[in-house]
Tab-separated table of N, CA and C in Angstrom:
chain	number	residue	atom	x	y	z
A	1	MET	N	64.385	-203.550	158.637
A	1	MET	CA	64.007	-204.847	158.633
A	1	MET	C	63.010	-205.260	159.768
A	2	GLY	N	63.193	-204.567	160.773
A	2	GLY	CA	62.611	-204.943	161.985
A	2	GLY	C	61.226	-204.244	162.308
A	3	ASP	N	60.801	-203.584	161.130
A	3	ASP	CA	59.473	-202.753	161.310
A	3	ASP	C	58.410	-203.524	160.791
A	4	HIS	N	58.571	-204.892	160.646
A	4	HIS	CA	57.506	-205.560	160.096
A	4	HIS	C	57.461	-206.942	160.821
A	5	THR	N	56.220	-207.628	160.611
A	5	THR	CA	56.127	-208.924	161.109
A	5	THR	C	55.749	-209.838	159.998
A	6	GLU	N	56.450	-210.900	159.675
A	6	GLU	CA	56.111	-211.838	158.643
A	6	GLU	C	54.954	-212.541	158.956
A	7	SER	N	54.012	-212.589	158.073
A	7	SER	CA	52.729	-212.986	158.302
A	7	SER	C	52.088	-213.521	156.914
A	8	TYR	N	50.801	-214.279	157.128
A	8	TYR	CA	49.993	-214.381	156.060
A	8	TYR	C	48.631	-214.028	156.240
A	9	MET	N	47.711	-213.637	155.195
A	9	MET	CA	46.570	-213.313	155.654
A	9	MET	C	45.754	-214.359	154.794
A	10	ILE	N	44.745	-215.089	155.692
A	10	ILE	CA	43.781	-216.172	155.218
A	10	ILE	C	42.515	-215.485	154.920
A	11	GLU	N	42.090	-215.710	153.770
A	11	GLU	CA	40.645	-215.272	153.227
A	11	GLU	C	39.799	-216.634	153.401
A	12	PHE	N	38.879	-216.566	153.922
A	12	PHE	CA	38.080	-217.794	154.307
A	12	PHE	C	36.484	-217.473	154.211
A	13	ASP	N	35.967	-218.650	153.642
A	13	ASP	CA	34.461	-218.604	153.728
A	13	ASP	C	33.813	-219.291	155.031
A	14	PRO	N	33.186	-218.427	155.889
A	14	PRO	CA	32.658	-219.244	157.036
A	14	PRO	C	31.576	-219.984	157.037
A	15	ASN	N	31.113	-220.223	155.688
A	15	ASN	CA	30.310	-221.339	155.458
A	15	ASN	C	30.873	-222.643	155.219
A	16	VAL	N	32.216	-222.591	154.990
A	16	VAL	CA	32.970	-223.893	154.557
A	16	VAL	C	33.824	-224.074	155.734
A	17	VAL	N	34.558	-223.093	156.507
A	17	VAL	CA	35.406	-223.253	157.634
A	17	VAL	C	35.179	-222.342	158.636
A	18	SER	N	35.144	-222.537	159.841
A	18	SER	CA	34.748	-221.513	160.969
A	18	SER	C	36.060	-220.806	161.471
A	19	TYR	N	36.003	-219.636	161.973
A	19	TYR	CA	36.973	-218.824	162.300
A	19	TYR	C	37.515	-219.656	163.594
A	20	ARG	N	36.693	-220.254	164.420
A	20	ARG	CA	37.026	-221.084	165.410
A	20	ARG	C	37.988	-222.240	165.060
A	21	THR	N	37.842	-222.769	163.901
A	21	THR	CA	38.611	-223.949	163.397
A	21	THR	C	39.928	-223.428	162.955
A	22	LEU	N	39.869	-222.264	162.347
A	22	LEU	CA	41.251	-221.655	161.933
A	22	LEU	C	41.979	-221.287	163.271
A	23	CYS	N	41.408	-220.827	164.256
A	23	CYS	CA	42.158	-220.508	165.517
A	23	CYS	C	42.808	-221.792	166.003
A	24	HIS	N	42.147	-222.767	165.976
A	24	HIS	CA	42.668	-224.144	166.503
A	24	HIS	C	43.974	-224.748	165.456
A	25	LEU	N	43.656	-224.462	164.249
A	25	LEU	CA	44.787	-224.713	163.338
A	25	LEU	C	45.848	-223.830	163.476
A	26	PHE	N	45.667	-222.342	163.911
A	26	PHE	CA	46.793	-221.595	164.222
A	26	PHE	C	47.693	-222.072	165.408
A	27	PHE	N	47.053	-222.583	166.268
A	27	PHE	CA	47.850	-223.101	167.436
A	27	PHE	C	48.479	-224.466	167.146
A	28	GLN	N	47.666	-225.173	166.292
A	28	GLN	CA	48.370	-226.633	165.983
A	28	GLN	C	49.563	-226.380	164.964
A	29	SER	N	49.653	-225.397	164.347
A	29	SER	CA	50.611	-225.182	163.205
A	29	SER	C	51.866	-224.439	163.478
A	30	HIS	N	51.966	-224.053	164.819
A	30	HIS	CA	53.285	-223.378	165.160
A	30	HIS	C	53.382	-223.270	166.706
A	31	ASN	N	54.524	-222.850	167.216
A	31	ASN	CA	54.671	-222.861	168.510
A	31	ASN	C	54.248	-221.351	169.029
A	32	ALA	N	53.249	-221.359	169.595
A	32	ALA	CA	52.915	-219.905	170.063
A	32	ALA	C	53.269	-219.587	171.515
A	33	THR	N	54.351	-220.370	171.962
A	33	THR	CA	54.848	-220.151	173.160
A	33	THR	C	56.207	-219.723	173.204
A	34	ALA	N	56.804	-219.732	171.783
A	34	ALA	CA	58.199	-219.248	171.832
A	34	ALA	C	58.570	-217.972	171.540
A	35	PRO	N	59.186	-217.299	172.428
A	35	PRO	CA	59.435	-215.800	172.285
A	35	PRO	C	60.423	-215.615	171.100
A	36	MET	N	60.137	-214.728	170.297
A	36	MET	CA	60.799	-214.619	168.855
A	36	MET	C	60.829	-213.063	168.602
A	37	PRO	N	61.992	-212.592	167.780
A	37	PRO	CA	62.008	-211.248	167.566
A	37	PRO	C	60.675	-210.767	166.812
A	38	ARG	N	60.303	-209.586	166.691
A	38	ARG	CA	59.212	-209.216	166.206
A	38	ARG	C	58.998	-209.756	164.514
A	39	GLN	N	60.006	-209.777	163.921
A	39	GLN	CA	59.896	-210.206	162.455
A	39	GLN	C	59.277	-211.683	162.559
A	40	TYR	N	59.536	-212.581	163.345
A	40	TYR	CA	59.152	-213.723	163.142
A	40	TYR	C	58.308	-214.275	164.524
A	41	CYS	N	57.745	-213.345	165.117
A	41	CYS	CA	56.898	-213.646	166.354
A	41	CYS	C	55.520	-214.170	166.038
A	42	SER	N	55.127	-214.972	167.001
A	42	SER	CA	53.603	-215.501	166.833
A	42	SER	C	52.710	-214.144	166.992
A	43	SER	N	51.867	-214.042	165.905
A	43	SER	CA	50.892	-212.813	166.081
A	43	SER	C	49.673	-213.287	165.381
A	44	VAL	N	48.540	-212.667	165.833
A	44	VAL	CA	47.303	-212.781	165.267
A	44	VAL	C	46.620	-211.423	165.099
A	45	PHE	N	46.096	-211.247	163.835
A	45	PHE	CA	45.669	-209.992	163.453
A	45	PHE	C	44.156	-209.991	163.657
A	46	LEU	N	43.526	-209.340	164.461
A	46	LEU	CA	42.065	-209.356	164.777
A	46	LEU	C	41.093	-208.291	164.068
A	47	TYR	N	40.268	-208.675	163.084
A	47	TYR	CA	39.560	-207.735	162.136
A	47	TYR	C	38.096	-207.308	162.778
A	48	SER	N	37.805	-207.998	163.949
A	48	SER	CA	36.541	-207.786	164.499
A	48	SER	C	36.325	-208.039	166.029
A	49	ASP	N	35.609	-207.455	166.723
A	49	ASP	CA	35.298	-207.888	168.197
A	49	ASP	C	34.964	-209.482	168.128
A	50	GLU	N	34.189	-209.929	167.296
A	50	GLU	CA	33.815	-211.370	167.235
A	50	GLU	C	34.966	-212.219	166.991
A	51	GLN	N	36.007	-211.888	166.131
A	51	GLN	CA	37.127	-212.677	165.955
A	51	GLN	C	38.047	-212.496	167.252
A	52	ALA	N	38.104	-211.381	168.022
A	52	ALA	CA	38.891	-211.408	169.087
A	52	ALA	C	38.157	-212.364	170.121
A	53	ARG	N	37.020	-212.329	170.226
A	53	ARG	CA	36.336	-213.026	171.318
A	53	ARG	C	36.675	-214.679	170.979
A	54	VAL	N	36.390	-215.021	169.754
A	54	VAL	CA	36.762	-216.570	169.563
A	54	VAL	C	38.153	-216.769	169.725
A	55	TYR	N	39.152	-215.892	169.271
A	55	TYR	CA	40.431	-216.175	169.372
A	55	TYR	C	40.821	-216.278	170.919
A	56	ASP	N	40.224	-215.492	171.673
A	56	ASP	CA	40.424	-215.509	173.169
A	56	ASP	C	39.997	-216.940	173.806
A	57	GLU	N	38.773	-217.170	173.201
A	57	GLU	CA	38.122	-218.396	173.804
A	57	GLU	C	39.125	-219.767	173.483
A	58	VAL	N	39.482	-219.721	172.137
A	58	VAL	CA	40.335	-220.787	171.763
A	58	VAL	C	41.758	-220.763	172.465
A	59	ALA	N	42.226	-219.668	172.523
A	59	ALA	CA	43.537	-219.665	173.415
A	59	ALA	C	43.423	-220.003	174.779
A	60	ALA	N	42.198	-219.845	175.346
A	60	ALA	CA	42.006	-220.234	176.817
A	60	ALA	C	41.882	-221.719	176.704
A	61	GLU	N	41.308	-222.273	175.719
A	61	GLU	CA	41.024	-223.813	175.506
A	61	GLU	C	42.363	-224.489	175.468
A	62	VAL	N	43.250	-223.822	174.542
A	62	VAL	CA	44.483	-224.474	174.342
A	62	VAL	C	45.444	-224.346	175.336
A	63	GLN	N	45.744	-223.076	176.244
A	63	GLN	CA	46.606	-222.840	176.984
A	63	GLN	C	47.065	-223.938	178.010
A	64	PRO	N	46.003	-224.634	178.564
A	64	PRO	CA	46.230	-225.873	179.549
A	64	PRO	C	46.985	-226.971	179.053
A	65	MET	N	46.953	-227.277	177.688
A	65	MET	CA	47.664	-228.173	177.070
A	65	MET	C	49.173	-227.902	176.892
A	66	LEU	N	49.608	-226.729	176.949
A	66	LEU	CA	50.940	-226.241	176.597
A	66	LEU	C	51.760	-226.140	177.915
A	67	ARG	N	53.015	-226.419	177.824
A	67	ARG	CA	53.919	-226.301	178.879
A	67	ARG	C	54.362	-224.780	179.339
A	68	ARG	N	54.297	-223.974	178.361
A	68	ARG	CA	54.621	-222.630	178.774
A	68	ARG	C	53.369	-221.612	178.292
A	69	ASN	N	53.500	-220.463	178.762
A	69	ASN	CA	52.457	-219.317	178.229
A	69	ASN	C	52.403	-219.216	176.933
A	70	ILE	N	51.285	-218.894	176.332
A	70	ILE	CA	51.174	-218.306	174.934
A	70	ILE	C	51.739	-217.097	174.836
A	71	VAL	N	52.523	-216.685	173.901
A	71	VAL	CA	53.144	-215.220	173.961
A	71	VAL	C	52.699	-214.674	172.676
A	72	THR	N	51.801	-215.232	172.118
A	72	THR	CA	51.127	-214.636	170.680
A	72	THR	C	50.877	-213.087	170.861
A	73	ARG	N	51.353	-212.344	169.931
A	73	ARG	CA	51.006	-210.789	169.917
A	73	ARG	C	49.426	-210.729	169.339
A	74	ARG	N	48.574	-210.247	170.030
A	74	ARG	CA	47.230	-210.078	169.738
A	74	ARG	C	46.949	-208.638	169.237
A	75	LEU	N	46.860	-208.367	168.027
A	75	LEU	CA	46.855	-207.067	167.321
A	75	LEU	C	45.494	-206.796	166.675
A	76	VAL	N	44.934	-205.647	167.006
A	76	VAL	CA	43.613	-205.301	166.205
A	76	VAL	C	44.004	-204.586	165.079
A	77	SER	N	43.619	-204.832	163.887
A	77	SER	CA	44.068	-204.341	162.563
A	77	SER	C	42.806	-204.342	161.586
A	78	SER	N	43.270	-204.065	160.458
A	78	SER	CA	42.257	-204.110	159.376
A	78	SER	C	43.000	-204.713	158.122
A	79	PRO	N	42.243	-205.483	157.128
A	79	PRO	CA	42.991	-206.015	156.080
A	79	PRO	C	43.728	-205.020	155.213
A	80	ASP	N	43.295	-203.804	155.132
A	80	ASP	CA	44.007	-202.782	154.105
A	80	ASP	C	45.433	-202.529	154.793
A	81	ARG	N	45.723	-202.966	155.914
A	81	ARG	CA	47.065	-202.552	156.399
A	81	ARG	C	48.085	-203.789	156.176
A	82	PHE	N	47.634	-204.723	155.586
A	82	PHE	CA	48.449	-205.809	155.222
A	82	PHE	C	49.023	-205.409	153.980
A	83	THR	N	50.497	-205.920	153.815
A	83	THR	CA	51.108	-205.524	152.675
A	83	THR	C	51.869	-207.147	152.209
A	84	ASP	N	51.524	-207.093	150.864
A	84	ASP	CA	52.095	-208.309	150.224
A	84	ASP	C	53.598	-208.370	150.363
A	85	ALA	N	54.149	-209.683	150.489
A	85	ALA	CA	55.630	-209.790	150.418
A	85	ALA	C	56.079	-209.641	149.037
A	86	GLU	N	57.396	-209.537	148.896
A	86	GLU	CA	58.087	-209.667	147.479
A	86	GLU	C	57.657	-210.773	146.910
A	87	GLY	N	57.730	-210.911	145.409
A	87	GLY	CA	57.202	-212.165	144.664
A	87	GLY	C	58.155	-213.331	145.071
A	88	TYR	N	59.250	-213.152	145.350
A	88	TYR	CA	60.125	-214.458	145.663
A	88	TYR	C	59.821	-215.039	147.061
A	89	HIS	N	58.892	-214.244	147.858
A	89	HIS	CA	58.464	-214.919	149.091
A	89	HIS	C	57.138	-215.755	148.816
A	90	GLN	N	56.411	-215.264	147.952
A	90	GLN	CA	55.071	-216.016	147.632
A	90	GLN	C	55.357	-217.428	147.410
A	91	HIS	N	54.469	-218.162	147.954
A	91	HIS	CA	54.662	-219.762	147.959
A	91	HIS	C	56.049	-220.267	147.958
A	92	PHE	N	56.702	-219.789	148.951
A	92	PHE	CA	57.883	-220.185	149.299
A	92	PHE	C	58.388	-221.727	149.155
A	93	SER	N	57.475	-222.474	149.725
A	93	SER	CA	57.803	-223.995	149.798
A	93	SER	C	57.569	-224.513	148.554
A	94	LEU	N	56.591	-224.267	147.755
A	94	LEU	CA	56.520	-224.581	146.338
A	94	LEU	C	57.654	-224.198	145.564
A	95	ARG	N	58.265	-223.102	145.724
A	95	ARG	CA	59.326	-222.742	144.972
A	95	ARG	C	60.491	-223.546	145.116
A	96	GLN	N	60.518	-224.203	146.272
A	96	GLN	CA	61.751	-225.218	146.676
A	96	GLN	C	61.652	-226.499	146.214
A	97	ASN	N	60.360	-226.711	145.369
A	97	ASN	CA	60.155	-228.150	144.875
A	97	ASN	C	60.034	-227.767	143.427
A	98	PRO	N	61.273	-227.998	142.815
A	98	PRO	CA	61.381	-227.513	141.221
A	98	PRO	C	60.483	-228.578	140.354
A	99	ARG	N	60.149	-229.699	140.574
A	99	ARG	CA	59.493	-230.647	139.841
A	99	ARG	C	58.179	-230.155	139.837
A	100	LEU	N	57.600	-230.054	141.080
A	100	LEU	CA	56.114	-229.541	141.330
A	100	LEU	C	55.951	-228.105	140.634
A	101	LEU	N	56.888	-227.152	140.988
A	101	LEU	CA	56.870	-225.862	140.495
A	101	LEU	C	56.658	-225.903	138.839
A	102	ALA	N	57.448	-226.847	138.157
A	102	ALA	CA	57.432	-226.944	136.691
A	102	ALA	C	56.044	-227.181	136.256
A	103	GLU	N	55.319	-228.158	136.993
A	103	GLU	CA	54.035	-228.526	136.665
A	103	GLU	C	52.919	-227.184	136.937
A	104	VAL	N	53.305	-226.580	137.778
A	104	VAL	CA	52.269	-225.350	138.120
A	104	VAL	C	52.648	-224.382	137.069
A	105	ALA	N	53.880	-224.211	136.655
A	105	ALA	CA	54.317	-223.098	135.646
A	105	ALA	C	53.511	-223.557	134.281
A	106	LYS	N	53.007	-224.614	134.189
A	106	LYS	CA	52.296	-224.998	132.745
A	106	LYS	C	50.994	-224.351	132.780
A	107	VAL	N	50.491	-223.883	134.138
A	107	VAL	CA	49.205	-223.307	134.352
A	107	VAL	C	49.369	-221.721	134.529
A	108	VAL	N	50.300	-221.529	135.408
A	108	VAL	CA	50.338	-219.923	135.768
A	108	VAL	C	51.878	-219.806	135.896
A	109	ASP	N	52.434	-218.744	135.428
A	109	ASP	CA	53.833	-218.275	135.322
A	109	ASP	C	54.065	-217.797	136.809
A	110	PRO	N	55.045	-218.555	137.427
A	110	PRO	CA	55.700	-218.196	138.579
A	110	PRO	C	56.202	-216.743	138.817
A	111	SER	N	56.589	-216.069	137.653
A	111	SER	CA	57.162	-214.833	137.753
A	111	SER	C	56.084	-213.770	137.518
A	112	SER	N	54.916	-214.199	137.278
A	112	SER	CA	53.930	-213.098	137.079
A	112	SER	C	53.073	-212.789	138.412
A	113	ASP	N	52.264	-211.579	138.453
A	113	ASP	CA	51.527	-211.152	139.541
A	113	ASP	C	50.407	-212.216	140.006
A	114	GLU	N	49.917	-212.847	138.673
A	114	GLU	CA	48.906	-213.861	139.074
A	114	GLU	C	49.285	-214.953	139.949
A	115	PHE	N	50.484	-215.430	139.878
A	115	PHE	CA	51.027	-216.506	140.892
A	115	PHE	C	50.771	-216.377	142.402
A	116	ALA	N	50.808	-215.098	142.883
A	116	ALA	CA	50.712	-214.754	144.291
A	116	ALA	C	49.298	-215.036	144.560
A	117	TRP	N	48.278	-214.843	143.759
A	117	TRP	CA	47.038	-215.061	144.256
A	117	TRP	C	46.156	-216.201	143.673
A	118	HIS	N	46.765	-216.885	142.723
A	118	HIS	CA	46.028	-217.907	141.946
A	118	HIS	C	45.940	-219.019	142.878
A	119	PRO	N	44.726	-219.823	143.066
A	119	PRO	CA	44.368	-220.942	144.046
A	119	PRO	C	45.279	-222.124	143.693
A	120	LEU	N	45.689	-222.405	142.663
A	120	LEU	CA	46.620	-223.508	142.382
A	120	LEU	C	47.876	-223.507	143.069
A	121	PRO	N	48.572	-222.547	142.912
A	121	PRO	CA	50.006	-222.394	143.798
A	121	PRO	C	49.761	-222.356	145.190
A	122	ALA	N	48.770	-221.656	145.582
A	122	ALA	CA	48.458	-221.515	146.947
A	122	ALA	C	47.983	-222.944	147.662
A	123	LEU	N	47.253	-223.740	146.946
A	123	LEU	CA	47.022	-224.989	147.420
A	123	LEU	C	48.146	-225.923	147.489
A	124	LEU	N	48.959	-225.849	146.302
A	124	LEU	CA	50.083	-226.733	146.183
A	124	LEU	C	51.182	-226.372	147.405
A	125	ASN	N	51.290	-225.100	147.559
A	125	ASN	CA	52.296	-224.642	148.632
A	125	ASN	C	52.006	-225.385	149.977
A	126	ALA	N	50.870	-225.656	150.203
A	126	ALA	CA	50.368	-226.415	151.369
A	126	ALA	C	51.005	-227.673	151.280
A	127	TYR	N	50.790	-228.394	150.238
A	127	TYR	CA	51.543	-229.763	150.016
A	127	TYR	C	52.991	-229.724	150.115
A	128	ALA	N	53.631	-228.799	149.569
A	128	ALA	CA	55.103	-228.557	149.359
A	128	ALA	C	55.490	-228.323	150.732
A	129	ALA	N	54.909	-227.621	151.603
A	129	ALA	CA	55.427	-227.277	152.940
A	129	ALA	C	55.180	-228.516	153.924
A	130	ALA	N	54.398	-229.435	153.510
A	130	ALA	CA	53.946	-230.612	154.457
A	130	ALA	C	53.077	-230.249	155.470
A	131	THR	N	52.121	-229.184	155.126
A	131	THR	CA	51.188	-228.836	156.120
A	131	THR	C	49.838	-229.528	155.870
A	132	VAL	N	49.878	-230.145	154.760
A	132	VAL	CA	48.684	-230.933	154.330
A	132	VAL	C	49.233	-232.459	154.042
A	133	ASP	N	48.606	-233.489	154.756
A	133	ASP	CA	49.286	-234.649	154.415
A	133	ASP	C	48.370	-235.445	153.221
A	134	SER	N	48.737	-236.400	152.805
A	134	SER	CA	48.317	-237.168	151.419
A	134	SER	C	46.893	-237.563	151.609
A	135	SER	N	46.440	-237.724	152.827
A	135	SER	CA	45.082	-238.195	153.075
A	135	SER	C	44.082	-237.066	152.537
A	136	ALA	N	44.587	-236.089	152.292
A	136	ALA	CA	43.640	-234.776	151.824
A	136	ALA	C	43.578	-234.809	150.178
A	137	LEU	N	44.518	-235.698	149.631
A	137	LEU	CA	44.524	-235.621	148.148
A	137	LEU	C	43.338	-236.183	147.505
A	138	PRO	N	42.650	-237.183	147.793
A	138	PRO	CA	41.477	-237.489	147.169
A	138	PRO	C	40.453	-236.394	147.221
A	139	ARG	N	40.382	-235.558	148.319
A	139	ARG	CA	39.434	-234.541	148.287
A	139	ARG	C	39.995	-233.395	147.403
A	140	ASP	N	41.271	-233.222	147.268
A	140	ASP	CA	41.650	-231.927	146.689
A	140	ASP	C	42.013	-232.250	145.280
A	141	ALA	N	42.286	-233.432	144.720
A	141	ALA	CA	42.634	-233.975	143.335
A	141	ALA	C	41.773	-233.456	142.374
A	142	PRO	N	40.506	-233.487	142.432
A	142	PRO	CA	39.519	-232.945	141.476
A	142	PRO	C	39.554	-231.393	141.266
A	143	ARG	N	39.819	-230.754	142.555
A	143	ARG	CA	40.020	-229.301	142.147
A	143	ARG	C	41.295	-228.931	141.580
A	144	LEU	N	42.517	-229.659	142.102
A	144	LEU	CA	43.750	-229.536	141.293
A	144	LEU	C	43.690	-229.766	139.855
A	145	ARG	N	42.893	-230.921	139.444
A	145	ARG	CA	42.699	-231.117	138.082
A	145	ARG	C	42.017	-229.924	137.415
A	146	ALA	N	40.872	-229.450	138.008
A	146	ALA	CA	40.042	-228.568	137.479
A	146	ALA	C	40.870	-227.265	137.256
A	147	LEU	N	41.777	-226.974	138.205
A	147	LEU	CA	42.656	-225.778	137.948
A	147	LEU	C	43.679	-225.876	136.923
A	148	GLY	N	43.720	-226.991	136.363
A	148	GLY	CA	44.708	-227.420	135.228
A	148	GLY	C	46.130	-228.152	135.563
A	149	LEU	N	46.105	-228.639	136.865
A	149	LEU	CA	47.282	-229.471	137.279
A	149	LEU	C	47.176	-230.813	136.418
A	150	SER	N	48.330	-231.294	135.893
A	150	SER	CA	48.452	-232.560	135.220
A	150	SER	C	48.228	-233.590	136.267
A	151	ALA	N	48.280	-234.796	135.694
A	151	ALA	CA	48.199	-236.014	136.466
A	151	ALA	C	49.503	-236.076	137.166
A	152	ARG	N	50.692	-235.895	136.395
A	152	ARG	CA	51.901	-235.864	137.122
A	152	ARG	C	51.962	-234.863	138.268
A	153	GLY	N	51.420	-233.792	138.103
A	153	GLY	CA	51.435	-232.818	139.236
A	153	GLY	C	50.775	-233.088	140.400
A	154	VAL	N	49.707	-233.987	140.200
A	154	VAL	CA	48.878	-234.515	141.374
A	154	VAL	C	49.756	-235.613	142.014
A	155	GLU	N	50.519	-236.378	141.261
A	155	GLU	CA	51.463	-237.315	141.777
A	155	GLU	C	52.619	-236.661	142.743
A	156	LEU	N	53.086	-235.578	142.065
A	156	LEU	CA	54.090	-234.797	142.756
A	156	LEU	C	53.509	-234.111	144.023
A	157	ALA	N	52.369	-233.628	144.095
A	157	ALA	CA	51.793	-233.033	145.324
A	157	ALA	C	51.761	-234.317	146.472
A	158	GLU	N	51.320	-235.437	146.053
A	158	GLU	CA	51.374	-236.574	146.909
A	158	GLU	C	52.637	-236.799	147.676
A	159	ALA	N	53.635	-236.847	146.599
A	159	ALA	CA	55.126	-236.971	147.014
A	159	ALA	C	55.471	-235.939	147.979
A	160	ALA	N	55.049	-234.616	147.641
A	160	ALA	CA	55.589	-233.681	148.502
A	160	ALA	C	54.980	-233.677	149.965
A	161	ALA	N	53.687	-234.368	150.013
A	161	ALA	CA	53.092	-234.438	151.286
A	161	ALA	C	53.758	-235.608	152.027
A	162	GLY	N	54.590	-236.275	151.270
A	162	GLY	CA	55.535	-237.455	151.860
A	162	GLY	C	54.865	-238.668	152.022
A	163	GLY	N	53.759	-238.786	151.347
A	163	GLY	CA	52.722	-239.987	151.671
A	163	GLY	C	52.396	-240.068	152.837
A	164	ARG	N	52.419	-239.227	153.697
A	164	ARG	CA	52.060	-239.245	155.288
A	164	ARG	C	50.380	-239.215	155.203
A	165	ARG	N	49.940	-240.033	156.142
A	165	ARG	CA	48.607	-239.876	156.382
A	165	ARG	C	48.330	-239.784	157.761
A	166	ARG	N	47.606	-238.887	158.352
A	166	ARG	CA	47.474	-238.656	159.705
A	166	ARG	C	46.334	-239.416	160.382
């Protein structure tokens, strides 16, 4: 059990979102100063010298705002070393919301391999985990509908986000 670090891989289009922005989100979304066992520790997997440079710059920008030192493990790796988690771990927060999951199941079967990589569960997992607030819904709703989510599913996504607006 202790020979892995739970993580997620983000595939992104640098024409849409910069790696710098993702690094800032990385620090905003979790406590990078909390010492944890290897399985749950703060880690960043760097795939290029450019990513390492940008990550180091952002870490240096963020550090003065933190009360403790950043303890994030900085690892040079490659995408082919990433191993997908078991199916029951995929889109965990979405799986904890049975009504929203039932709406997704009308589009993609949660027990299928497709569920792990399909964009609809990925996007809705962010709402279910409350990492996206409801102010993003006007932007995301057309895409959710285009991916096959019902109007009821869009309402449930908003409810999952708690109606919070940042």
